[in-house]
């Protein structure tokens, strides 16, 4: 079984993005800019946002973090987005999800100008993704998974991919990319979710399984086909008194039993997670290029 090393691929991708950023500076006097907005105090979200800002700085991408209090109003958030939409130094805008319950996330997403929607959450960009129009964006986690499939040269065309979980961030766009007519698409795709009957039987048919349901260890070795490729998107905290922080991170698959049967598998942590952040940087650079009439770097979708 080959471990798919997202940490290493993510670092390579980030280095490539960093090189491109430097060349944009030299040849065009351009610096890509990313605004990251977080509303409220969710500790995990704050950690993710800090990672994003730190990675941007490492790659010489201009980044600004806007931290709004838990009680910020809808108008406060919309007002900030309007300002960022107009700011020429900002090419990408990300509002960390989920916001507090009193904020209407759809309104927020629809206010971000599609050209700066580096998350690919805006219905305009989601529509482009659905119809196979490649001049929009690809959401960061599914994009990162496609790059992993590419860099490990995993055959996707003609195989049965089973996506478990129907979120807008991962599951749904993943089905679109895997079924696309593209070099790393052309799979036959099944989307499973909490109401799927006999879900173990469906997952067992998957040559490629993408697990994105947010349930620790949900997929066990008896539920997968021998030789399958496992992409585990789960990041679940489980209590562990022996760990320094009192918890450890586990995926949506039971690594011990599933790794006995899989041919390739992403670990948690160190699999899909580092790719998401690398793709956010790549999307910010892409946004900067498109907004300035320049050709963005190629991608495998
Ligand atoms: N929350 C969890 N993942 C993401 C992501 O990719 N983008 C945003 N904006 N929020 C998230």
PDB file of C-alpha atoms and ligand atoms in Angstrom:
ATOM      1  CA  UNK A   1       0.000   0.000   0.000  1.00  0.00           C
ATOM      2  CA  UNK A   2       1.314   3.411  -1.006  1.00  0.00           C
ATOM      3  CA  UNK A   3       0.678   6.321   1.320  1.00  0.00           C
ATOM      4  CA  UNK A   4      -0.331   9.414  -0.640  1.00  0.00           C
ATOM      5  CA  UNK A   5       1.846  12.067   0.940  1.00  0.00           C
ATOM      6  CA  UNK A   6      -0.176  15.278   0.771  1.00  0.00           C
ATOM      7  CA  UNK A   7       2.308  17.093   2.937  1.00  0.00           C
ATOM      8  CA  UNK A   8       5.049  16.549   0.390  1.00  0.00           C
ATOM      9  CA  UNK A   9       2.884  17.180  -2.706  1.00  0.00           C
ATOM     10  CA  UNK A  10       1.385  20.272  -1.017  1.00  0.00           C
ATOM     11  CA  UNK A  11       4.898  21.591  -0.307  1.00  0.00           C
ATOM     12  CA  UNK A  12       5.950  21.006  -3.937  1.00  0.00           C
ATOM     13  CA  UNK A  13       2.822  22.717  -5.213  1.00  0.00           C
ATOM     14  CA  UNK A  14       3.307  25.638  -2.829  1.00  0.00           C
ATOM     15  CA  UNK A  15       6.927  25.994  -3.989  1.00  0.00           C
ATOM     16  CA  UNK A  16       5.729  26.060  -7.628  1.00  0.00           C
ATOM     17  CA  UNK A  17       3.158  28.701  -6.705  1.00  0.00           C
ATOM     18  CA  UNK A  18       5.833  30.695  -4.857  1.00  0.00           C
ATOM     19  CA  UNK A  19       8.065  30.620  -7.972  1.00  0.00           C
ATOM     20  CA  UNK A  20       5.158  31.840 -10.087  1.00  0.00           C
ATOM     21  CA  UNK A  21       4.422  34.647  -7.601  1.00  0.00           C
ATOM     22  CA  UNK A  22       8.036  35.786  -7.830  1.00  0.00           C
ATOM     23  CA  UNK A  23       7.939  35.725 -11.624  1.00  0.00           C
ATOM     24  CA  UNK A  24       4.738  37.816 -11.582  1.00  0.00           C
ATOM     25  CA  UNK A  25       6.548  40.333  -9.401  1.00  0.00           C
ATOM     26  CA  UNK A  26       9.559  40.504 -11.683  1.00  0.00           C
ATOM     27  CA  UNK A  27       7.871  40.450 -15.066  1.00  0.00           C
ATOM     28  CA  UNK A  28       4.602  42.267 -14.322  1.00  0.00           C
ATOM     29  CA  UNK A  29       5.232  44.099 -11.042  1.00  0.00           C
ATOM     30  CA  UNK A  30       2.166  42.293  -9.685  1.00  0.00           C
ATOM     31  CA  UNK A  31       1.595  40.823  -6.210  1.00  0.00           C
ATOM     32  CA  UNK A  32      -1.383  38.504  -5.701  1.00  0.00           C
ATOM     33  CA  UNK A  33      -3.514  39.505  -2.696  1.00  0.00           C
ATOM     34  CA  UNK A  34      -5.801  37.398  -0.489  1.00  0.00           C
ATOM     35  CA  UNK A  35      -8.303  38.641   2.106  1.00  0.00           C
ATOM     36  CA  UNK A  36      -9.358  36.131   4.740  1.00  0.00           C
ATOM     37  CA  UNK A  37     -12.434  36.981   6.794  1.00  0.00           C
ATOM     38  CA  UNK A  38     -13.436  35.175   9.968  1.00  0.00           C
ATOM     39  CA  UNK A  39     -16.508  35.949  12.040  1.00  0.00           C
ATOM     40  CA  UNK A  40     -16.662  34.683  15.633  1.00  0.00           C
ATOM     41  CA  UNK A  41     -14.471  32.628  17.913  1.00  0.00           C
ATOM     42  CA  UNK A  42     -14.600  29.032  16.703  1.00  0.00           C
ATOM     43  CA  UNK A  43     -11.154  27.759  17.782  1.00  0.00           C
ATOM     44  CA  UNK A  44     -10.670  25.296  14.889  1.00  0.00           C
ATOM     45  CA  UNK A  45     -11.674  27.946  12.304  1.00  0.00           C
ATOM     46  CA  UNK A  46      -9.229  30.415  13.854  1.00  0.00           C
ATOM     47  CA  UNK A  47      -6.414  27.880  13.535  1.00  0.00           C
ATOM     48  CA  UNK A  48      -7.292  27.192   9.876  1.00  0.00           C
ATOM     49  CA  UNK A  49      -7.412  30.900   9.069  1.00  0.00           C
ATOM     50  CA  UNK A  50      -4.043  31.510  10.711  1.00  0.00           C
ATOM     51  CA  UNK A  51      -2.541  28.679   8.640  1.00  0.00           C
ATOM     52  CA  UNK A  52      -3.886  30.278   5.461  1.00  0.00           C
ATOM     53  CA  UNK A  53      -2.436  33.691   6.270  1.00  0.00           C
ATOM     54  CA  UNK A  54       0.910  32.157   7.260  1.00  0.00           C
ATOM     55  CA  UNK A  55       1.148  30.130   4.046  1.00  0.00           C
ATOM     56  CA  UNK A  56       0.361  33.232   1.972  1.00  0.00           C
ATOM     57  CA  UNK A  57       3.199  35.113   3.673  1.00  0.00           C
ATOM     58  CA  UNK A  58       5.599  32.212   2.972  1.00  0.00           C
ATOM     59  CA  UNK A  59       4.809  32.466  -0.743  1.00  0.00           C
ATOM     60  CA  UNK A  60       5.081  36.285  -0.821  1.00  0.00           C
ATOM     61  CA  UNK A  61       1.343  36.602  -1.436  1.00  0.00           C
ATOM     62  CA  UNK A  62      -0.069  39.778   0.111  1.00  0.00           C
ATOM     63  CA  UNK A  63      -2.654  38.743   2.706  1.00  0.00           C
ATOM     64  CA  UNK A  64      -4.986  40.541   5.071  1.00  0.00           C
ATOM     65  CA  UNK A  65      -6.887  38.914   7.911  1.00  0.00           C
ATOM     66  CA  UNK A  66     -10.176  40.474   9.025  1.00  0.00           C
ATOM     67  CA  UNK A  67     -11.381  39.118  12.367  1.00  0.00           C
ATOM     68  CA  UNK A  68     -14.954  40.133  13.162  1.00  0.00           C
ATOM     69  CA  UNK A  69     -16.483  39.506  16.589  1.00  0.00           C
ATOM     70  CA  UNK A  70     -19.080  36.810  17.222  1.00  0.00           C
ATOM     71  CA  UNK A  71     -21.804  39.477  17.408  1.00  0.00           C
ATOM     72  CA  UNK A  72     -20.888  41.193  14.119  1.00  0.00           C
ATOM     73  CA  UNK A  73     -24.023  41.887  12.099  1.00  0.00           C
ATOM     74  CA  UNK A  74     -24.862  40.669   8.630  1.00  0.00           C
ATOM     75  CA  UNK A  75     -24.498  44.288   7.446  1.00  0.00           C
ATOM     76  CA  UNK A  76     -20.990  44.484   8.961  1.00  0.00           C
ATOM     77  CA  UNK A  77     -19.861  41.429   7.010  1.00  0.00           C
ATOM     78  CA  UNK A  78     -21.544  42.500   3.761  1.00  0.00           C
ATOM     79  CA  UNK A  79     -20.040  45.993   4.120  1.00  0.00           C
ATOM     80  CA  UNK A  80     -16.545  44.548   4.500  1.00  0.00           C
ATOM     81  CA  UNK A  81     -16.997  42.329   1.445  1.00  0.00           C
ATOM     82  CA  UNK A  82     -18.142  45.297  -0.639  1.00  0.00           C
ATOM     83  CA  UNK A  83     -14.934  47.121   0.310  1.00  0.00           C
ATOM     84  CA  UNK A  84     -12.771  44.071  -0.515  1.00  0.00           C
ATOM     85  CA  UNK A  85     -14.588  43.611  -3.850  1.00  0.00           C
ATOM     86  CA  UNK A  86     -13.407  47.112  -4.821  1.00  0.00           C
ATOM     87  CA  UNK A  87      -9.843  46.803  -3.460  1.00  0.00           C
ATOM     88  CA  UNK A  88      -7.390  46.405  -6.387  1.00  0.00           C
ATOM     89  CA  UNK A  89      -4.710  44.920  -4.109  1.00  0.00           C
ATOM     90  CA  UNK A  90      -7.052  42.022  -3.235  1.00  0.00           C
ATOM     91  CA  UNK A  91      -7.592  39.338  -5.879  1.00  0.00           C
ATOM     92  CA  UNK A  92      -9.128  36.629  -3.688  1.00  0.00           C
ATOM     93  CA  UNK A  93     -11.680  36.806  -0.858  1.00  0.00           C
ATOM     94  CA  UNK A  94     -12.383  33.937   1.528  1.00  0.00           C
ATOM     95  CA  UNK A  95     -14.944  33.999   4.332  1.00  0.00           C
ATOM     96  CA  UNK A  96     -14.251  31.103   6.673  1.00  0.00           C
ATOM     97  CA  UNK A  97     -17.149  28.675   6.932  1.00  0.00           C
ATOM     98  CA  UNK A  98     -19.229  28.172   8.979  1.00  0.00           C
ATOM     99  CA  UNK A  99     -20.067  31.683  10.232  1.00  0.00           C
ATOM    100  CA  UNK A 100     -22.140  32.152  13.424  1.00  0.00           C
ATOM    101  CA  UNK A 101     -25.785  31.050  13.121  1.00  0.00           C
ATOM    102  CA  UNK A 102     -27.231  34.592  12.802  1.00  0.00           C
ATOM    103  CA  UNK A 103     -25.228  35.209   9.600  1.00  0.00           C
ATOM    104  CA  UNK A 104     -26.838  34.200   6.298  1.00  0.00           C
ATOM    105  CA  UNK A 105     -23.923  32.449   4.627  1.00  0.00           C
ATOM    106  CA  UNK A 106     -25.587  32.314   1.200  1.00  0.00           C
ATOM    107  CA  UNK A 107     -25.982  36.114   1.143  1.00  0.00           C
ATOM    108  CA  UNK A 108     -22.302  36.472   2.081  1.00  0.00           C
ATOM    109  CA  UNK A 109     -21.147  34.090  -0.656  1.00  0.00           C
ATOM    110  CA  UNK A 110     -23.339  35.743  -3.276  1.00  0.00           C
ATOM    111  CA  UNK A 111     -21.937  39.178  -2.377  1.00  0.00           C
ATOM    112  CA  UNK A 112     -18.345  38.160  -3.123  1.00  0.00           C
ATOM    113  CA  UNK A 113     -17.604  39.138  -6.705  1.00  0.00           C
ATOM    114  CA  UNK A 114     -17.213  35.866  -8.687  1.00  0.00           C
ATOM    115  CA  UNK A 115     -13.805  36.997 -10.014  1.00  0.00           C
ATOM    116  CA  UNK A 116     -12.464  37.002  -6.416  1.00  0.00           C
ATOM    117  CA  UNK A 117     -14.276  33.834  -5.275  1.00  0.00           C
ATOM    118  CA  UNK A 118     -11.165  31.713  -4.668  1.00  0.00           C
ATOM    119  CA  UNK A 119     -13.213  29.184  -2.639  1.00  0.00           C
ATOM    120  CA  UNK A 120     -15.482  28.584  -5.672  1.00  0.00           C
ATOM    121  CA  UNK A 121     -18.566  28.832  -3.462  1.00  0.00           C
ATOM    122  CA  UNK A 122     -20.425  31.459  -5.555  1.00  0.00           C
ATOM    123  CA  UNK A 123     -23.304  29.951  -7.598  1.00  0.00           C
ATOM    124  CA  UNK A 124     -21.813  31.492 -10.759  1.00  0.00           C
ATOM    125  CA  UNK A 125     -18.552  29.566 -10.305  1.00  0.00           C
ATOM    126  CA  UNK A 126     -20.344  26.425  -9.097  1.00  0.00           C
ATOM    127  CA  UNK A 127     -22.415  26.627 -12.296  1.00  0.00           C
ATOM    128  CA  UNK A 128     -19.260  26.887 -14.410  1.00  0.00           C
ATOM    129  CA  UNK A 129     -17.865  23.859 -12.620  1.00  0.00           C
ATOM    130  CA  UNK A 130     -21.086  21.925 -13.268  1.00  0.00           C
ATOM    131  CA  UNK A 131     -21.089  22.628 -17.020  1.00  0.00           C
ATOM    132  CA  UNK A 132     -17.361  21.940 -17.403  1.00  0.00           C
ATOM    133  CA  UNK A 133     -16.456  25.561 -18.132  1.00  0.00           C
ATOM    134  CA  UNK A 134     -12.804  25.742 -17.132  1.00  0.00           C
ATOM    135  CA  UNK A 135     -12.355  29.503 -16.946  1.00  0.00           C
ATOM    136  CA  UNK A 136     -13.767  29.799 -13.395  1.00  0.00           C
ATOM    137  CA  UNK A 137     -12.353  28.318 -10.200  1.00  0.00           C
ATOM    138  CA  UNK A 138     -12.236  24.841  -8.691  1.00  0.00           C
ATOM    139  CA  UNK A 139     -12.923  24.562  -4.939  1.00  0.00           C
ATOM    140  CA  UNK A 140      -9.727  24.041  -2.949  1.00  0.00           C
ATOM    141  CA  UNK A 141     -10.210  20.601  -1.363  1.00  0.00           C
ATOM    142  CA  UNK A 142     -11.547  18.837  -4.490  1.00  0.00           C
ATOM    143  CA  UNK A 143      -8.852  20.597  -6.557  1.00  0.00           C
ATOM    144  CA  UNK A 144      -6.206  19.350  -4.129  1.00  0.00           C
ATOM    145  CA  UNK A 145      -7.529  15.794  -4.464  1.00  0.00           C
ATOM    146  CA  UNK A 146      -7.323  16.013  -8.274  1.00  0.00           C
ATOM    147  CA  UNK A 147      -3.698  17.127  -7.990  1.00  0.00           C
ATOM    148  CA  UNK A 148      -2.941  14.136  -5.713  1.00  0.00           C
ATOM    149  CA  UNK A 149      -4.492  11.766  -8.275  1.00  0.00           C
ATOM    150  CA  UNK A 150      -2.371  13.429 -10.965  1.00  0.00           C
ATOM    151  CA  UNK A 151       0.928  13.416  -9.078  1.00  0.00           C
ATOM    152  CA  UNK A 152       0.511   9.732  -8.120  1.00  0.00           C
ATOM    153  CA  UNK A 153      -0.583   9.005 -11.712  1.00  0.00           C
ATOM    154  CA  UNK A 154      -3.681   7.153 -10.517  1.00  0.00           C
ATOM    155  CA  UNK A 155      -5.967   5.929 -13.277  1.00  0.00           C
ATOM    156  CA  UNK A 156      -9.377   7.524 -12.924  1.00  0.00           C
ATOM    157  CA  UNK A 157     -10.904   7.184 -16.409  1.00  0.00           C
ATOM    158  CA  UNK A 158     -13.407   4.359 -16.668  1.00  0.00           C
ATOM    159  CA  UNK A 159     -13.154   3.444 -12.993  1.00  0.00           C
ATOM    160  CA  UNK A 160     -15.945   3.587 -10.441  1.00  0.00           C
ATOM    161  CA  UNK A 161     -15.458   6.460  -7.995  1.00  0.00           C
ATOM    162  CA  UNK A 162     -17.657   6.480  -4.907  1.00  0.00           C
ATOM    163  CA  UNK A 163     -17.922   9.830  -3.142  1.00  0.00           C
ATOM    164  CA  UNK A 164     -19.274   9.592   0.390  1.00  0.00           C
ATOM    165  CA  UNK A 165     -20.801  12.879   1.593  1.00  0.00           C
ATOM    166  CA  UNK A 166     -22.775  15.519  -0.340  1.00  0.00           C
ATOM    167  CA  UNK A 167     -21.411  18.794   1.055  1.00  0.00           C
ATOM    168  CA  UNK A 168     -21.100  21.836  -1.186  1.00  0.00           C
ATOM    169  CA  UNK A 169     -17.451  22.215  -0.157  1.00  0.00           C
ATOM    170  CA  UNK A 170     -16.258  18.695  -0.993  1.00  0.00           C
ATOM    171  CA  UNK A 171     -18.682  15.907  -1.984  1.00  0.00           C
ATOM    172  CA  UNK A 172     -20.748  17.573  -4.700  1.00  0.00           C
ATOM    173  CA  UNK A 173     -17.899  19.347  -6.533  1.00  0.00           C
ATOM    174  CA  UNK A 174     -15.810  16.176  -6.257  1.00  0.00           C
ATOM    175  CA  UNK A 175     -18.418  14.239  -8.231  1.00  0.00           C
ATOM    176  CA  UNK A 176     -18.339  16.947 -10.925  1.00  0.00           C
ATOM    177  CA  UNK A 177     -14.551  16.843 -11.289  1.00  0.00           C
ATOM    178  CA  UNK A 178     -14.257  13.055 -11.292  1.00  0.00           C
ATOM    179  CA  UNK A 179     -16.937  12.747 -13.974  1.00  0.00           C
ATOM    180  CA  UNK A 180     -15.582  15.588 -16.133  1.00  0.00           C
ATOM    181  CA  UNK A 181     -14.161  14.917 -19.600  1.00  0.00           C
ATOM    182  CA  UNK A 182     -10.582  15.637 -18.568  1.00  0.00           C
ATOM    183  CA  UNK A 183      -7.239  13.892 -18.133  1.00  0.00           C
ATOM    184  CA  UNK A 184      -7.966  12.936 -14.497  1.00  0.00           C
ATOM    185  CA  UNK A 185     -11.749  12.703 -14.878  1.00  0.00           C
ATOM    186  CA  UNK A 186     -13.929  10.345 -16.920  1.00  0.00           C
ATOM    187  CA  UNK A 187     -14.834   8.189 -13.921  1.00  0.00           C
ATOM    188  CA  UNK A 188     -18.238   6.638 -13.350  1.00  0.00           C
ATOM    189  CA  UNK A 189     -19.327   8.360 -10.155  1.00  0.00           C
ATOM    190  CA  UNK A 190     -21.713   7.431  -7.356  1.00  0.00           C
ATOM    191  CA  UNK A 191     -22.555   9.921  -4.597  1.00  0.00           C
ATOM    192  CA  UNK A 192     -23.522   8.337  -1.257  1.00  0.00           C
ATOM    193  CA  UNK A 193     -24.930  10.150   1.753  1.00  0.00           C
ATOM    194  CA  UNK A 194     -26.658   9.606   5.083  1.00  0.00           C
ATOM    195  CA  UNK A 195     -29.822   8.289   3.396  1.00  0.00           C
ATOM    196  CA  UNK A 196     -28.083   5.845   1.041  1.00  0.00           C
ATOM    197  CA  UNK A 197     -29.459   2.312   1.500  1.00  0.00           C
ATOM    198  CA  UNK A 198     -26.832  -0.401   2.102  1.00  0.00           C
ATOM    199  CA  UNK A 199     -24.034   2.157   2.012  1.00  0.00           C
ATOM    200  CA  UNK A 200     -21.349  -0.458   2.740  1.00  0.00           C
ATOM    201  CA  UNK A 201     -22.355  -2.375  -0.402  1.00  0.00           C
ATOM    202  CA  UNK A 202     -22.078   0.789  -2.494  1.00  0.00           C
ATOM    203  CA  UNK A 203     -18.698   1.809  -1.040  1.00  0.00           C
ATOM    204  CA  UNK A 204     -17.422  -1.745  -1.673  1.00  0.00           C
ATOM    205  CA  UNK A 205     -17.954  -1.162  -5.414  1.00  0.00           C
ATOM    206  CA  UNK A 206     -15.596   1.813  -5.428  1.00  0.00           C
ATOM    207  CA  UNK A 207     -12.245   1.593  -7.209  1.00  0.00           C
ATOM    208  CA  UNK A 208     -11.698   5.082  -5.813  1.00  0.00           C
ATOM    209  CA  UNK A 209     -13.428   6.138  -2.590  1.00  0.00           C
ATOM    210  CA  UNK A 210     -13.542   9.751  -1.438  1.00  0.00           C
ATOM    211  CA  UNK A 211     -14.664   9.883   2.205  1.00  0.00           C
ATOM    212  CA  UNK A 212     -16.053  13.284   3.221  1.00  0.00           C
ATOM    213  CA  UNK A 213     -18.748  12.727   5.816  1.00  0.00           C
ATOM    214  CA  UNK A 214     -17.173  13.991   9.033  1.00  0.00           C
ATOM    215  CA  UNK A 215     -17.661  10.750  10.977  1.00  0.00           C
ATOM    216  CA  UNK A 216     -14.493   9.397  12.592  1.00  0.00           C
ATOM    217  CA  UNK A 217     -13.523   5.937  11.336  1.00  0.00           C
ATOM    218  CA  UNK A 218     -16.876   5.451   9.552  1.00  0.00           C
ATOM    219  CA  UNK A 219     -15.456   3.386   6.675  1.00  0.00           C
ATOM    220  CA  UNK A 220     -13.863   0.146   7.838  1.00  0.00           C
ATOM    221  CA  UNK A 221     -11.779  -2.467   6.027  1.00  0.00           C
ATOM    222  CA  UNK A 222     -14.737  -4.791   5.424  1.00  0.00           C
ATOM    223  CA  UNK A 223     -16.495  -1.975   3.498  1.00  0.00           C
ATOM    224  CA  UNK A 224     -13.859  -1.495   0.771  1.00  0.00           C
ATOM    225  CA  UNK A 225     -12.751  -3.367  -2.349  1.00  0.00           C
ATOM    226  CA  UNK A 226      -9.245  -4.913  -2.351  1.00  0.00           C
ATOM    227  CA  UNK A 227      -6.848  -2.651  -4.271  1.00  0.00           C
ATOM    228  CA  UNK A 228      -9.015   0.468  -4.011  1.00  0.00           C
ATOM    229  CA  UNK A 229      -7.702   4.031  -3.770  1.00  0.00           C
ATOM    230  CA  UNK A 230      -8.827   5.805  -0.592  1.00  0.00           C
ATOM    231  CA  UNK A 231      -8.973   9.583  -0.323  1.00  0.00           C
ATOM    232  CA  UNK A 232      -9.869  10.506   3.251  1.00  0.00           C
ATOM    233  CA  UNK A 233     -11.072  14.092   3.642  1.00  0.00           C
ATOM    234  CA  UNK A 234     -12.175  13.750   7.294  1.00  0.00           C
ATOM    235  CA  UNK A 235     -10.521  15.831  10.008  1.00  0.00           C
ATOM    236  CA  UNK A 236     -12.170  14.660  13.232  1.00  0.00           C
ATOM    237  CA  UNK A 237     -10.974  15.338  16.754  1.00  0.00           C
ATOM    238  CA  UNK A 238     -11.268  12.338  19.060  1.00  0.00           C
ATOM    239  CA  UNK A 239     -10.417  12.384  22.763  1.00  0.00           C
ATOM    240  CA  UNK A 240      -7.029  10.889  23.545  1.00  0.00           C
ATOM    241  CA  UNK A 241      -5.756  11.354  27.101  1.00  0.00           C
ATOM    242  CA  UNK A 242      -2.292  10.132  26.006  1.00  0.00           C
ATOM    243  CA  UNK A 243      -1.961  12.956  23.438  1.00  0.00           C
ATOM    244  CA  UNK A 244      -0.361  16.259  24.460  1.00  0.00           C
ATOM    245  CA  UNK A 245      -3.466  18.286  23.529  1.00  0.00           C
ATOM    246  CA  UNK A 246      -5.898  15.677  24.922  1.00  0.00           C
ATOM    247  CA  UNK A 247      -7.170  14.778  21.452  1.00  0.00           C
ATOM    248  CA  UNK A 248      -5.903  13.451  18.148  1.00  0.00           C
ATOM    249  CA  UNK A 249      -7.048  13.906  14.564  1.00  0.00           C
ATOM    250  CA  UNK A 250      -8.540  10.975  12.682  1.00  0.00           C
ATOM    251  CA  UNK A 251     -10.156  10.646   9.276  1.00  0.00           C
ATOM    252  CA  UNK A 252     -13.489   9.245   8.117  1.00  0.00           C
ATOM    253  CA  UNK A 253     -11.852   5.876   7.483  1.00  0.00           C
ATOM    254  CA  UNK A 254     -10.436   3.406   9.965  1.00  0.00           C
ATOM    255  CA  UNK A 255      -6.819   3.598   8.859  1.00  0.00           C
ATOM    256  CA  UNK A 256      -5.696   0.309  10.387  1.00  0.00           C
ATOM    257  CA  UNK A 257      -8.242  -1.944   8.704  1.00  0.00           C
ATOM    258  CA  UNK A 258      -8.689   0.019   5.450  1.00  0.00           C
ATOM    259  CA  UNK A 259      -4.939   0.262   4.811  1.00  0.00           C
ATOM    260  CA  UNK A 260      -4.798  -3.575   4.773  1.00  0.00           C
ATOM    261  CA  UNK A 261      -6.951  -3.572   1.627  1.00  0.00           C
ATOM    262  CA  UNK A 262      -6.198  -0.311  -0.204  1.00  0.00           C
ATOM    263  CA  UNK A 263      -3.528   0.126  -2.887  1.00  0.00           C
ATOM    264  CA  UNK A 264      -3.179   3.878  -2.234  1.00  0.00           C
ATOM    265  CA  UNK A 265      -4.421   5.843   0.753  1.00  0.00           C
ATOM    266  CA  UNK A 266      -4.203   9.374   2.137  1.00  0.00           C
ATOM    267  CA  UNK A 267      -3.323   9.582   5.847  1.00  0.00           C
ATOM    268  CA  UNK A 268      -4.938  11.955   8.371  1.00  0.00           C
ATOM    269  CA  UNK A 269      -3.261  14.272   9.103  1.00  0.00           C
ATOM    270  CA  UNK A 270      -0.851  14.835   6.203  1.00  0.00           C
ATOM    271  CA  UNK A 271      -3.073  13.751   3.297  1.00  0.00           C
ATOM    272  CA  UNK A 272      -5.756  16.000   1.861  1.00  0.00           C
ATOM    273  CA  UNK A 273      -5.431  18.805   4.475  1.00  0.00           C
ATOM    274  CA  UNK A 274      -2.148  20.326   3.242  1.00  0.00           C
ATOM    275  CA  UNK A 275      -3.448  20.225  -0.338  1.00  0.00           C
ATOM    276  CA  UNK A 276      -6.446  22.425   0.472  1.00  0.00           C
ATOM    277  CA  UNK A 277      -4.268  25.270   1.639  1.00  0.00           C
ATOM    278  CA  UNK A 278      -1.850  24.862  -1.294  1.00  0.00           C
ATOM    279  CA  UNK A 279      -4.773  25.086  -3.723  1.00  0.00           C
ATOM    280  CA  UNK A 280      -6.080  28.225  -2.024  1.00  0.00           C
ATOM    281  CA  UNK A 281      -2.750  29.869  -2.789  1.00  0.00           C
ATOM    282  CA  UNK A 282      -2.881  28.562  -6.376  1.00  0.00           C
ATOM    283  CA  UNK A 283      -6.431  29.916  -6.778  1.00  0.00           C
ATOM    284  CA  UNK A 284      -5.352  33.327  -5.464  1.00  0.00           C
ATOM    285  CA  UNK A 285      -2.584  33.462  -8.053  1.00  0.00           C
ATOM    286  CA  UNK A 286      -5.058  32.305 -10.708  1.00  0.00           C
ATOM    287  CA  UNK A 287      -7.466  35.100  -9.696  1.00  0.00           C
ATOM    288  CA  UNK A 288      -4.660  37.659  -9.921  1.00  0.00           C
ATOM    289  CA  UNK A 289      -3.703  36.461 -13.430  1.00  0.00           C
ATOM    290  CA  UNK A 290      -7.287  36.427 -14.719  1.00  0.00           C
ATOM    291  CA  UNK A 291      -7.987  39.893 -13.317  1.00  0.00           C
ATOM    292  CA  UNK A 292      -4.912  41.191 -15.122  1.00  0.00           C
ATOM    293  CA  UNK A 293      -5.477  39.486 -18.477  1.00  0.00           C
ATOM    294  CA  UNK A 294      -2.577  37.037 -17.967  1.00  0.00           C
ATOM    295  CA  UNK A 295      -2.502  33.257 -18.531  1.00  0.00           C
ATOM    296  CA  UNK A 296      -2.685  31.451 -15.161  1.00  0.00           C
ATOM    297  CA  UNK A 297      -0.568  28.335 -14.411  1.00  0.00           C
ATOM    298  CA  UNK A 298      -1.954  25.074 -15.832  1.00  0.00           C
ATOM    299  CA  UNK A 299      -3.906  22.657 -13.693  1.00  0.00           C
ATOM    300  CA  UNK A 300      -4.932  19.027 -14.261  1.00  0.00           C
ATOM    301  CA  UNK A 301      -8.718  19.434 -14.244  1.00  0.00           C
TER     302      UNK A 301
HETATM  303  N1  LIG B   1     -14.259  25.758   6.211  1.00  0.00           N
HETATM  304  C1  LIG B   1     -13.770  24.504   6.033  1.00  0.00           C
HETATM  305  N2  LIG B   1     -13.152  24.412   4.826  1.00  0.00           N
HETATM  306  C2  LIG B   1     -13.275  25.622   4.240  1.00  0.00           C
HETATM  307  C3  LIG B   1     -12.846  26.153   2.977  1.00  0.00           C
HETATM  308  O1  LIG B   1     -12.248  25.473   2.133  1.00  0.00           O
HETATM  309  N3  LIG B   1     -13.157  27.460   2.760  1.00  0.00           N
HETATM  310  C4  LIG B   1     -13.828  28.217   3.669  1.00  0.00           C
HETATM  311  N4  LIG B   1     -14.106  29.482   3.342  1.00  0.00           N
HETATM  312  N5  LIG B   1     -14.250  27.762   4.817  1.00  0.00           N
HETATM  313  C5  LIG B   1     -13.959  26.470   5.112  1.00  0.00           C
END
